[in-house]
mmCIF file of C-alpha atoms and ligand atoms in Angstrom:
data_model
loop_
_atom_site.group_PDB
_atom_site.id
_atom_site.type_symbol
_atom_site.label_atom_id
_atom_site.label_comp_id
_atom_site.label_asym_id
_atom_site.label_seq_id
_atom_site.Cartn_x
_atom_site.Cartn_y
_atom_site.Cartn_z
ATOM 1 C CA MET A 145 9.819 1.522 21.706
ATOM 2 C CA ALA A 146 9.905 2.464 18.033
ATOM 3 C CA ARG A 147 6.927 1.550 15.873
ATOM 4 C CA VAL A 148 7.838 0.414 12.375
ATOM 5 C CA ILE A 149 5.378 1.524 9.697
ATOM 6 C CA VAL A 150 5.586 0.379 6.083
ATOM 7 C CA VAL A 151 4.045 2.508 3.343
ATOM 8 C CA THR A 152 3.186 0.052 0.601
ATOM 9 C CA SER A 153 0.879 -0.485 -2.383
ATOM 10 C CA GLY A 154 1.921 -3.225 -4.784
ATOM 11 C CA LYS A 155 1.248 -1.003 -7.792
ATOM 12 C CA GLY A 156 3.813 1.644 -8.714
ATOM 13 C CA GLY A 157 3.311 5.386 -8.885
ATOM 14 C CA VAL A 158 0.264 5.560 -6.634
ATOM 15 C CA GLY A 159 1.744 7.951 -4.036
ATOM 16 C CA LYS A 160 3.823 5.910 -1.563
ATOM 17 C CA THR A 161 6.786 8.278 -1.497
ATOM 18 C CA THR A 162 4.510 11.344 -1.366
ATOM 19 C CA THR A 163 2.661 9.761 1.551
ATOM 20 C CA SER A 164 5.829 8.590 3.348
ATOM 21 C CA ALA A 165 7.326 12.092 3.206
ATOM 22 C CA SER A 166 4.220 13.864 4.469
ATOM 23 C CA PHE A 167 3.327 11.256 7.076
ATOM 24 C CA ALA A 168 6.869 11.279 8.490
ATOM 25 C CA ALA A 169 7.012 15.091 8.516
ATOM 26 C CA GLY A 170 3.581 15.269 10.153
ATOM 27 C CA LEU A 171 4.550 12.852 12.939
ATOM 28 C CA ALA A 172 7.786 14.768 13.535
ATOM 29 C CA GLN A 173 5.832 18.036 13.729
ATOM 30 C CA LYS A 174 3.875 16.442 16.568
ATOM 31 C CA GLY A 175 7.130 16.076 18.472
ATOM 32 C CA PHE A 176 7.971 12.458 17.734
ATOM 33 C CA LYS A 177 11.429 11.409 16.641
ATOM 34 C CA VAL A 178 10.965 9.984 13.164
ATOM 35 C CA ALA A 179 13.219 8.241 10.641
ATOM 36 C CA VAL A 180 11.979 7.717 7.094
ATOM 37 C CA ILE A 181 13.820 5.097 5.033
ATOM 38 C CA ASP A 182 13.828 4.785 1.248
ATOM 39 C CA PHE A 183 13.717 1.065 0.392
ATOM 40 C CA ASP A 184 13.706 1.704 -3.354
ATOM 41 C CA VAL A 185 17.303 0.647 -3.987
ATOM 42 C CA GLY A 186 18.481 1.704 -7.437
ATOM 43 C CA LEU A 187 15.592 4.140 -7.881
ATOM 44 C CA ARG A 188 15.879 6.494 -4.968
ATOM 45 C CA ASN A 189 13.377 9.334 -4.870
ATOM 46 C CA LEU A 190 12.550 10.108 -1.280
ATOM 47 C CA ASP A 191 15.613 12.385 -0.997
ATOM 48 C CA LEU A 192 14.259 14.497 -3.879
ATOM 49 C CA ILE A 193 10.740 14.694 -2.470
ATOM 50 C CA MET A 194 12.197 15.673 0.921
ATOM 51 C CA GLY A 195 14.567 18.178 -0.686
ATOM 52 C CA CYS A 196 17.795 16.728 0.733
ATOM 53 C CA GLU A 197 19.244 15.128 -2.421
ATOM 54 C CA ARG A 198 22.428 17.159 -2.238
ATOM 55 C CA ARG A 199 23.143 16.179 1.336
ATOM 56 C CA VAL A 200 23.288 12.410 0.800
ATOM 57 C CA VAL A 201 26.747 11.168 1.777
ATOM 58 C CA TYR A 202 26.048 7.641 2.952
ATOM 59 C CA ASP A 203 22.976 5.596 2.148
ATOM 60 C CA PHE A 204 20.943 2.651 3.443
ATOM 61 C CA VAL A 205 23.120 0.078 1.664
ATOM 62 C CA ASN A 206 26.305 1.607 3.129
ATOM 63 C CA VAL A 207 24.826 1.111 6.589
ATOM 64 C CA VAL A 208 23.549 -2.406 5.920
ATOM 65 C CA GLN A 209 26.974 -3.399 4.616
ATOM 66 C CA GLY A 210 28.794 -1.837 7.537
ATOM 67 C CA GLU A 211 30.506 0.898 5.501
ATOM 68 C CA ALA A 212 28.924 3.675 7.554
ATOM 69 C CA SER A 213 27.135 3.971 10.875
ATOM 70 C CA ILE A 214 23.463 4.811 11.063
ATOM 71 C CA LYS A 215 24.368 8.147 12.656
ATOM 72 C CA GLN A 216 26.611 9.038 9.711
ATOM 73 C CA ALA A 217 23.962 8.153 7.163
ATOM 74 C CA LEU A 218 20.881 9.798 8.665
ATOM 75 C CA ILE A 219 20.156 13.212 7.130
ATOM 76 C CA LYS A 220 18.551 15.655 9.515
ATOM 77 C CA ASP A 221 15.692 17.617 7.988
ATOM 78 C CA LYS A 222 16.285 21.359 7.987
ATOM 79 C CA ARG A 223 12.645 22.397 8.398
ATOM 80 C CA VAL A 224 11.201 19.938 10.884
ATOM 81 C CA ASP A 225 12.898 19.006 14.145
ATOM 82 C CA ASN A 226 13.266 15.307 14.958
ATOM 83 C CA LEU A 227 12.905 14.268 11.317
ATOM 84 C CA PHE A 228 15.640 12.160 9.726
ATOM 85 C CA ILE A 229 15.972 10.634 6.259
ATOM 86 C CA LEU A 230 17.886 7.516 5.252
ATOM 87 C CA ALA A 231 18.378 7.582 1.481
ATOM 88 C CA ALA A 232 18.372 4.521 -0.751
ATOM 89 C CA SER A 233 21.434 3.661 -2.767
ATOM 90 C CA GLN A 234 21.274 4.847 -6.341
ATOM 91 C CA THR A 235 24.074 2.660 -7.681
ATOM 92 C CA ARG A 236 23.794 -0.737 -6.048
ATOM 93 C CA ASP A 237 21.494 -3.501 -7.126
ATOM 94 C CA LYS A 238 18.435 -4.624 -5.208
ATOM 95 C CA ASP A 239 20.189 -7.614 -3.671
ATOM 96 C CA ALA A 240 22.432 -5.343 -1.616
ATOM 97 C CA LEU A 241 19.796 -5.321 1.138
ATOM 98 C CA THR A 242 19.435 -8.378 3.350
ATOM 99 C CA GLN A 243 16.819 -9.229 5.921
ATOM 100 C CA GLU A 244 19.391 -9.396 8.728
ATOM 101 C CA GLY A 245 20.954 -6.123 7.583
ATOM 102 C CA VAL A 246 17.617 -4.334 7.592
ATOM 103 C CA GLY A 247 16.808 -5.814 11.001
ATOM 104 C CA LYS A 248 20.078 -4.493 12.369
ATOM 105 C CA VAL A 249 19.372 -0.970 11.090
ATOM 106 C CA ILE A 250 15.931 -1.021 12.719
ATOM 107 C CA GLU A 251 17.485 -2.226 15.979
ATOM 108 C CA ASP A 252 19.985 0.648 15.828
ATOM 109 C CA LEU A 253 17.161 3.157 15.293
ATOM 110 C CA ARG A 254 15.301 1.700 18.267
ATOM 111 C CA ALA A 255 18.419 2.069 20.399
ATOM 112 C CA ASP A 256 18.744 5.677 19.240
ATOM 113 C CA GLY A 257 15.344 6.473 20.707
ATOM 114 C CA PHE A 258 13.309 6.851 17.537
ATOM 115 C CA ASP A 259 9.537 6.772 18.034
ATOM 116 C CA TYR A 260 8.621 5.923 14.453
ATOM 117 C CA VAL A 261 10.469 4.306 11.555
ATOM 118 C CA ILE A 262 8.646 4.862 8.262
ATOM 119 C CA CYS A 263 9.600 2.452 5.474
ATOM 120 C CA ASP A 264 8.879 3.765 1.957
ATOM 121 C CA SER A 265 8.416 0.556 -0.035
ATOM 122 C CA PRO A 266 9.349 0.074 -3.674
ATOM 123 C CA ALA A 267 6.566 -0.965 -6.049
ATOM 124 C CA GLY A 268 5.860 -4.621 -6.702
ATOM 125 C CA ILE A 269 5.341 -7.625 -4.483
ATOM 126 C CA GLU A 270 8.791 -9.172 -4.843
ATOM 127 C CA LYS A 271 11.869 -9.088 -2.659
ATOM 128 C CA GLY A 272 12.254 -5.316 -2.274
ATOM 129 C CA ALA A 273 8.653 -4.799 -1.219
ATOM 130 C CA GLN A 274 8.788 -7.845 1.055
ATOM 131 C CA LEU A 275 11.912 -6.535 2.797
ATOM 132 C CA ALA A 276 10.260 -3.161 3.360
ATOM 133 C CA LEU A 277 7.256 -4.751 5.071
ATOM 134 C CA PHE A 278 8.993 -7.599 6.904
ATOM 135 C CA TYR A 279 9.596 -5.830 10.233
ATOM 136 C CA ALA A 280 6.430 -3.695 10.155
ATOM 137 C CA ASP A 281 4.176 -3.215 13.167
ATOM 138 C CA GLU A 282 1.702 -1.207 11.106
ATOM 139 C CA ALA A 283 1.079 -0.754 7.395
ATOM 140 C CA VAL A 284 -0.218 2.219 5.451
ATOM 141 C CA VAL A 285 -1.632 0.791 2.228
ATOM 142 C CA VAL A 286 -1.696 3.513 -0.415
ATOM 143 C CA THR A 287 -4.406 2.987 -3.010
ATOM 144 C CA ASN A 288 -5.835 4.941 -5.942
ATOM 145 C CA PRO A 289 -9.549 4.613 -6.730
ATOM 146 C CA GLU A 290 -8.820 2.529 -9.785
ATOM 147 C CA VAL A 291 -9.172 -1.202 -10.546
ATOM 148 C CA SER A 292 -5.525 -2.257 -10.848
ATOM 149 C CA SER A 293 -4.460 -0.309 -7.764
ATOM 150 C CA VAL A 294 -7.231 -1.886 -5.659
ATOM 151 C CA ARG A 295 -6.313 -5.344 -6.898
ATOM 152 C CA ASP A 296 -2.608 -4.839 -6.106
ATOM 153 C CA SER A 297 -3.435 -3.450 -2.668
ATOM 154 C CA ASP A 298 -5.378 -6.611 -1.957
ATOM 155 C CA ARG A 299 -2.359 -8.702 -2.938
ATOM 156 C CA ILE A 300 -0.043 -6.720 -0.725
ATOM 157 C CA LEU A 301 -2.514 -7.159 2.161
ATOM 158 C CA GLY A 302 -2.243 -10.905 1.610
ATOM 159 C CA ILE A 303 1.544 -10.655 1.805
ATOM 160 C CA LEU A 304 1.399 -8.545 4.981
ATOM 161 C CA GLN A 305 -0.761 -11.273 6.514
ATOM 162 C CA ALA A 306 1.410 -14.171 5.381
ATOM 163 C CA LYS A 307 5.031 -13.151 4.940
ATOM 164 C CA SER A 308 5.787 -10.469 7.524
ATOM 165 C CA LYS A 309 7.793 -11.223 10.640
ATOM 166 C CA ARG A 310 4.648 -10.851 12.736
ATOM 167 C CA ALA A 311 2.776 -13.339 10.535
ATOM 168 C CA ILE A 312 5.607 -15.863 10.511
ATOM 169 C CA GLU A 313 6.193 -15.686 14.255
ATOM 170 C CA GLY A 314 2.477 -15.727 15.073
ATOM 171 C CA ASP A 315 2.525 -12.356 16.856
ATOM 172 C CA ASP A 316 -0.353 -9.889 16.772
ATOM 173 C CA PRO A 317 -1.015 -9.106 13.117
ATOM 174 C CA ILE A 318 0.226 -5.920 11.453
ATOM 175 C CA VAL A 319 -2.242 -3.056 11.968
ATOM 176 C CA GLU A 320 -3.510 -2.116 8.496
ATOM 177 C CA HIS A 321 -4.539 1.392 7.434
ATOM 178 C CA LEU A 322 -5.853 2.576 4.089
ATOM 179 C CA VAL A 323 -4.823 5.871 2.519
ATOM 180 C CA LEU A 324 -6.945 6.498 -0.557
ATOM 181 C CA THR A 325 -5.158 9.078 -2.647
ATOM 182 C CA ARG A 326 -5.560 10.946 -5.952
ATOM 183 C CA TYR A 327 -9.275 10.982 -5.185
ATOM 184 C CA ASN A 328 -11.405 13.075 -7.493
ATOM 185 C CA PRO A 329 -14.850 13.813 -5.980
ATOM 186 C CA ASN A 330 -16.104 15.228 -9.284
ATOM 187 C CA ARG A 331 -15.444 12.001 -11.102
ATOM 188 C CA VAL A 332 -16.807 9.931 -8.232
ATOM 189 C CA GLN A 333 -20.016 11.938 -8.351
ATOM 190 C CA ALA A 334 -20.182 11.406 -12.108
ATOM 191 C CA GLY A 335 -19.866 7.672 -11.521
ATOM 192 C CA GLU A 336 -16.547 7.505 -13.320
ATOM 193 C CA MET A 337 -14.405 6.662 -10.330
ATOM 194 C CA LEU A 338 -14.712 4.146 -7.503
ATOM 195 C CA ALA A 339 -16.077 5.861 -4.404
ATOM 196 C CA MET A 340 -14.331 5.774 -1.026
ATOM 197 C CA GLU A 341 -17.037 3.472 0.386
ATOM 198 C CA ASP A 342 -16.518 1.010 -2.471
ATOM 199 C CA VAL A 343 -12.760 0.773 -1.968
ATOM 200 C CA VAL A 344 -13.131 0.391 1.797
ATOM 201 C CA GLU A 345 -15.716 -2.341 1.295
ATOM 202 C CA LEU A 346 -13.599 -4.167 -1.302
ATOM 203 C CA LEU A 347 -10.373 -4.122 0.688
ATOM 204 C CA ASN A 348 -12.065 -4.392 4.061
ATOM 205 C CA ILE A 349 -9.527 -2.337 6.010
ATOM 206 C CA LYS A 350 -9.784 0.720 8.203
ATOM 207 C CA LEU A 351 -9.648 4.048 6.348
ATOM 208 C CA LEU A 352 -7.045 6.462 7.660
ATOM 209 C CA GLY A 353 -7.917 9.169 5.181
ATOM 210 C CA VAL A 354 -8.609 10.358 1.661
ATOM 211 C CA VAL A 355 -6.159 12.628 -0.177
ATOM 212 C CA PRO A 356 -7.683 14.508 -3.096
ATOM 213 C CA GLU A 357 -6.051 14.681 -6.510
ATOM 214 C CA SER A 358 -4.266 18.003 -6.311
ATOM 215 C CA GLU A 359 -1.874 20.083 -8.368
ATOM 216 C CA ASP A 360 -0.180 21.199 -5.172
ATOM 217 C CA VAL A 361 1.457 17.766 -4.823
ATOM 218 C CA LEU A 362 3.481 18.283 -7.993
ATOM 219 C CA GLN A 363 4.371 21.823 -6.962
ATOM 220 C CA ALA A 364 5.560 20.641 -3.570
ATOM 221 C CA SER A 365 7.702 17.942 -5.134
ATOM 222 C CA ASN A 366 9.186 20.493 -7.550
ATOM 223 C CA SER A 367 10.516 22.414 -4.578
ATOM 224 C CA GLY A 368 11.490 19.415 -2.458
ATOM 225 C CA LEU A 369 8.939 20.049 0.240
ATOM 226 C CA PRO A 370 6.687 17.339 1.671
ATOM 227 C CA VAL A 371 3.218 18.589 0.667
ATOM 228 C CA ILE A 372 2.046 18.525 4.288
ATOM 229 C CA LEU A 373 4.334 21.527 4.886
ATOM 230 C CA THR A 374 2.531 23.647 2.263
ATOM 231 C CA GLU A 375 0.071 25.721 4.263
ATOM 232 C CA GLY A 376 -3.582 25.984 3.331
ATOM 233 C CA VAL A 377 -3.897 23.480 0.503
ATOM 234 C CA SER A 378 -6.258 20.518 0.494
ATOM 235 C CA ALA A 379 -3.590 17.796 0.149
ATOM 236 C CA SER A 380 -1.720 19.231 3.120
ATOM 237 C CA GLU A 381 -4.894 19.362 5.221
ATOM 238 C CA ALA A 382 -5.685 15.793 4.206
ATOM 239 C CA TYR A 383 -2.275 14.543 5.360
ATOM 240 C CA LYS A 384 -2.576 16.465 8.630
ATOM 241 C CA ASP A 385 -5.901 14.728 9.256
ATOM 242 C CA ILE A 386 -4.257 11.403 8.469
ATOM 243 C CA VAL A 387 -1.544 12.018 11.059
ATOM 244 C CA ASP A 388 -4.126 13.094 13.659
ATOM 245 C CA ARG A 389 -6.279 10.032 13.053
ATOM 246 C CA PHE A 390 -3.223 7.782 13.183
ATOM 247 C CA LEU A 391 -2.460 9.246 16.608
ATOM 248 C CA GLY A 392 -5.978 8.422 17.750
ATOM 249 C CA GLU A 393 -7.961 11.585 17.097
ATOM 250 C CA ASP A 394 -11.492 11.077 15.867
ATOM 251 C CA LYS A 395 -11.793 13.420 12.900
ATOM 252 C CA PRO A 396 -14.545 13.219 10.298
ATOM 253 C CA GLN A 397 -13.453 12.377 6.746
ATOM 254 C CA ARG A 398 -13.106 15.330 4.379
ATOM 255 C CA PHE A 399 -12.500 15.922 0.674
ATOM 256 C CA LEU A 400 -15.139 13.392 -0.292
ATOM 257 C CA SER A 401 -17.640 15.584 -2.042
ATOM 258 C CA VAL A 402 -17.610 18.364 -4.578
ATOM 259 C CA GLU A 403 -19.376 20.774 -2.204
ATOM 260 C CA HIS A 404 -16.749 20.283 0.404
ATOM 261 C CA LYS A 405 -14.040 21.230 -1.986
ATOM 262 C CA SER A 406 -15.633 24.520 -2.969
ATOM 263 C CA LEU A 407 -16.235 25.389 0.686
ATOM 264 C CA PHE A 408 -12.584 24.733 1.269
ATOM 265 C CA LYS A 409 -11.732 27.066 -1.579
ATOM 266 C CA LYS A 410 -13.873 29.781 -0.026
ATOM 267 C CA TRP A 411 -12.104 29.458 3.301
ATOM 268 C CA PHE A 412 -8.587 29.390 2.024
ATOM 269 C CA GLY A 413 -8.961 31.334 -1.204
ATOM 270 C CA LYS A 414 -7.306 28.529 -3.109
ATOM 271 C CA MET B 242 -30.831 18.814 -21.593
ATOM 272 C CA ALA B 243 -31.749 17.517 -18.177
ATOM 273 C CA LEU B 244 -32.786 14.247 -19.713
ATOM 274 C CA LEU B 245 -29.517 14.048 -21.607
ATOM 275 C CA ASP B 246 -27.524 14.737 -18.435
ATOM 276 C CA TYR B 247 -29.557 12.102 -16.670
ATOM 277 C CA LEU B 248 -28.879 9.528 -19.356
ATOM 278 C CA LEU B 249 -25.190 10.363 -19.526
ATOM 279 C CA GLY B 250 -25.058 10.263 -15.742
ATOM 280 C CA GLN B 251 -26.587 6.824 -15.721
ATOM 281 C CA ARG B 252 -24.126 5.552 -18.256
ATOM 282 C CA ARG B 253 -21.139 6.955 -16.378
ATOM 283 C CA LYS B 254 -22.406 5.713 -13.086
ATOM 284 C CA SER B 255 -22.285 2.219 -14.457
ATOM 285 C CA SER B 256 -18.543 2.432 -15.144
ATOM 286 C CA ALA B 257 -17.649 2.813 -11.463
ATOM 287 C CA ASN B 258 -20.234 0.197 -10.571
ATOM 288 C CA LYS B 259 -18.827 -2.116 -13.186
ATOM 289 C CA ALA B 260 -15.378 -1.650 -11.677
ATOM 290 C CA LYS B 261 -16.707 -2.549 -8.261
ATOM 291 C CA ASP B 262 -18.557 -5.637 -9.490
ATOM 292 C CA ARG B 263 -15.543 -6.913 -11.391
ATOM 293 C CA LEU B 264 -13.248 -6.327 -8.425
ATOM 294 C CA GLN B 265 -15.606 -8.110 -6.053
ATOM 295 C CA ILE B 266 -15.443 -11.273 -8.132
ATOM 296 C CA LEU B 267 -11.730 -11.013 -8.854
ATOM 297 C CA LEU B 268 -10.634 -10.361 -5.253
ATOM 298 C CA ALA B 269 -12.693 -13.264 -3.928
ATOM 299 C CA HIS B 270 -11.081 -15.519 -6.509
ATOM 300 C CA GLU B 271 -7.537 -14.294 -5.862
ATOM 301 C CA ARG B 272 -7.901 -14.466 -2.091
ATOM 302 C CA SER B 273 -8.878 -18.134 -2.221
ATOM 303 C CA HIS B 274 -5.934 -18.804 -4.508
ATOM 304 C CA ALA B 275 -3.490 -16.929 -2.307
ATOM 305 C CA LYS B 276 -4.509 -19.083 0.638
ATOM 306 C CA ALA B 277 -4.010 -22.346 -1.252
ATOM 307 C CA PRO B 278 -0.949 -24.224 -0.028
ATOM 308 C CA ASP B 279 2.134 -24.285 -2.246
ATOM 309 C CA TYR B 280 1.929 -28.049 -2.765
ATOM 310 C CA LEU B 281 -1.454 -27.935 -4.471
ATOM 311 C CA PRO B 282 -0.306 -27.527 -8.105
ATOM 312 C CA LYS B 283 2.319 -30.279 -7.772
ATOM 313 C CA MET B 284 -0.100 -32.620 -6.062
ATOM 314 C CA ARG B 285 -2.646 -31.974 -8.779
ATOM 315 C CA GLU B 286 -0.104 -32.951 -11.412
ATOM 316 C CA GLU B 287 0.795 -36.182 -9.648
ATOM 317 C CA ILE B 288 -2.821 -37.173 -9.121
ATOM 318 C CA LEU B 289 -3.445 -36.555 -12.800
ATOM 319 C CA ALA B 290 -0.521 -38.801 -13.688
ATOM 320 C CA VAL B 291 -1.913 -41.633 -11.552
ATOM 321 C CA ILE B 292 -5.394 -41.335 -13.012
ATOM 322 C CA ALA B 293 -3.987 -41.205 -16.537
ATOM 323 C CA LYS B 294 -2.619 -44.728 -16.005
ATOM 324 C CA TYR B 295 -6.172 -46.062 -15.798
ATOM 325 C CA VAL B 296 -8.455 -43.707 -17.683
ATOM 326 C CA GLU B 297 -8.044 -41.127 -20.358
ATOM 327 C CA ILE B 298 -9.137 -37.771 -19.011
ATOM 328 C CA GLU B 299 -8.880 -34.157 -19.986
ATOM 329 C CA GLU B 300 -6.631 -32.206 -17.664
ATOM 330 C CA ASP B 301 -9.356 -29.612 -17.121
ATOM 331 C CA ASN B 302 -11.748 -32.238 -15.835
ATOM 332 C CA LEU B 303 -9.922 -32.607 -12.543
ATOM 333 C CA LYS B 304 -10.782 -29.872 -10.082
ATOM 334 C CA ILE B 305 -9.014 -29.613 -6.766
ATOM 335 C CA SER B 306 -9.947 -27.113 -4.119
ATOM 336 C CA LEU B 307 -9.212 -26.524 -0.487
ATOM 337 C CA ASP B 308 -11.951 -24.959 1.604
ATOM 338 C CA GLU B 309 -12.544 -24.233 5.212
ATOM 339 C CA GLU B 310 -15.840 -25.026 6.842
ATOM 340 C CA ASN B 311 -16.685 -24.980 10.531
ATOM 341 C CA GLY B 312 -13.015 -25.039 11.403
ATOM 342 C CA PHE B 313 -12.298 -28.080 9.220
ATOM 343 C CA GLU B 314 -10.158 -27.933 6.131
ATOM 344 C CA ILE B 315 -11.772 -29.784 3.281
ATOM 345 C CA LEU B 316 -9.774 -31.003 0.321
ATOM 346 C CA GLU B 317 -12.153 -31.585 -2.535
ATOM 347 C CA LEU B 318 -11.283 -33.568 -5.653
ATOM 348 C CA ASN B 319 -13.750 -33.451 -8.462
ATOM 349 C CA LEU B 320 -13.147 -35.603 -11.502
ATOM 350 C CA VAL B 321 -15.408 -35.783 -14.509
ATOM 351 C CA LEU B 322 -14.880 -39.057 -16.377
ATOM 352 C CA PRO B 323 -15.293 -39.032 -20.138
ATOM 353 C CA GLU B 324 -18.656 -40.320 -21.360
ATOM 354 C CA GLY B 325 -19.055 -44.023 -21.996
ATOM 355 C CA LYS B 326 -15.907 -44.950 -20.086
ATOM 356 C CA GLY B 327 -14.898 -45.657 -16.496
HETATM 357 N N1 ATP C 757 -2.768 13.529 -4.269
HETATM 358 C C1 ATP C 757 -2.090 13.648 -5.425
HETATM 359 N N2 ATP C 757 -2.528 14.495 -6.393
HETATM 360 C C2 ATP C 757 -1.852 14.603 -7.557
HETATM 361 N N3 ATP C 757 -0.733 13.951 -7.847
HETATM 362 C C3 ATP C 757 -0.234 13.096 -6.928
HETATM 363 C C4 ATP C 757 -0.879 12.893 -5.670
HETATM 364 N N4 ATP C 757 -0.152 11.990 -4.959
HETATM 365 C C5 ATP C 757 0.890 11.659 -5.745
HETATM 366 N N5 ATP C 757 0.862 12.312 -6.919
HETATM 367 C C6 ATP C 757 1.827 12.219 -8.037
HETATM 368 O O1 ATP C 757 1.920 10.876 -8.450
HETATM 369 C C7 ATP C 757 3.245 10.570 -8.874
HETATM 370 C C8 ATP C 757 3.739 9.339 -8.130
HETATM 371 O O2 ATP C 757 3.846 9.639 -6.749
HETATM 372 P P1 ATP C 757 4.898 8.898 -5.811
HETATM 373 O O3 ATP C 757 6.275 9.031 -6.341
HETATM 374 O O4 ATP C 757 4.633 9.345 -4.424
HETATM 375 O O5 ATP C 757 4.395 7.399 -5.997
HETATM 376 P P2 ATP C 757 5.114 6.050 -5.534
HETATM 377 O O6 ATP C 757 4.007 5.114 -5.182
HETATM 378 O O7 ATP C 757 6.129 6.325 -4.507
HETATM 379 O O8 ATP C 757 5.820 5.584 -6.892
HETATM 380 P P3 ATP C 757 6.882 4.372 -7.043
HETATM 381 O O9 ATP C 757 6.059 3.124 -7.049
HETATM 382 O O10 ATP C 757 7.531 4.645 -8.357
HETATM 383 O O11 ATP C 757 7.809 4.447 -5.874
HETATM 384 C C9 ATP C 757 4.074 11.795 -8.611
HETATM 385 O O12 ATP C 757 4.227 12.496 -9.812
HETATM 386 C C10 ATP C 757 3.232 12.608 -7.626
HETATM 387 O O13 ATP C 757 3.447 13.975 -7.769
HETATM 388 MG MG1 MG C 758 8.221 5.757 -4.414
#
């Protein structure tokens, strides 16, 4: 039975697509069959981050509107087995997606034997973001240690708890996970940035992991590679930990302190 | 130098702490608002209209809140009448 996981944040530009790409690739590397869907209709980006932008023939909207089958539209990743991408439409408007249409696509993916469906949400708390989270079983809330991001994450948590299918039908609530990203231990130590403990306390959800602010993320996106596939860099290690913890492993948090970072540099020569 | 670092450190520390304090207050406020039923603003307007038939009041002087206590939902109306009237 496929688990549907929404990657969401409210605020834009905090790292949802970066996280979706790496999380999906990491789960697929563990042997699960994973589909990652770009819900950002009109502003597609996941294809670029995953490096498959030139292989998009049919997109999510084509499937929802019955112009292509899910099998025709899924793009198979060339580096990781069992990883498939469903691109957003670049030309249509946001209203091209409907709740029933999205539900049908998720049903089709379930029937195809997918283990995980990762939904990369658009920014905001309006229709697009609500569609991306509607069918979720679990949510990865991506937050930056910064006031407006924390506030928006709290709003999106409220929406997960009130407007998702699980909330409306009175099922078990969506399982919520926090990914705190673009974390800068130097600035936290200097008292210039909210610390991990503060954000966890404010939002009151379980921490899946902390991803440090890292230049390697930009480099990975330049070459169309989910950063988790870059060997030996901190952001990649952080996402691997996140995948392991998601799958139930009990790993201590890393990348929280300045010392840790320099140790890491010693080990990996980075 | 050490003293300067210490003082600068203290000042910087307060910016993250300030952020946390402000968020604590704001999130508590927004959470209670998010839980308020959709009919509350409309109901508030209608109650105001009824009261306005009998007494002159400032709109801000009517406070309506919905709270939960011991499993009961409590609708609280708080109206401050203007001085020397009512
Ligand atoms: N850990 C990180 N370190 C440094 N830069 C990062 C990190 N994570 C993400 N970024 C950068 O932040 C920018 C936004 O990332 P991304 O596109 O993943 O955000 P998003 O939440 O999907 O944005 P949108 O709301 O527009 O969909 C990108 O330029 C990305 O390279
Ligand atoms: Mg995005």
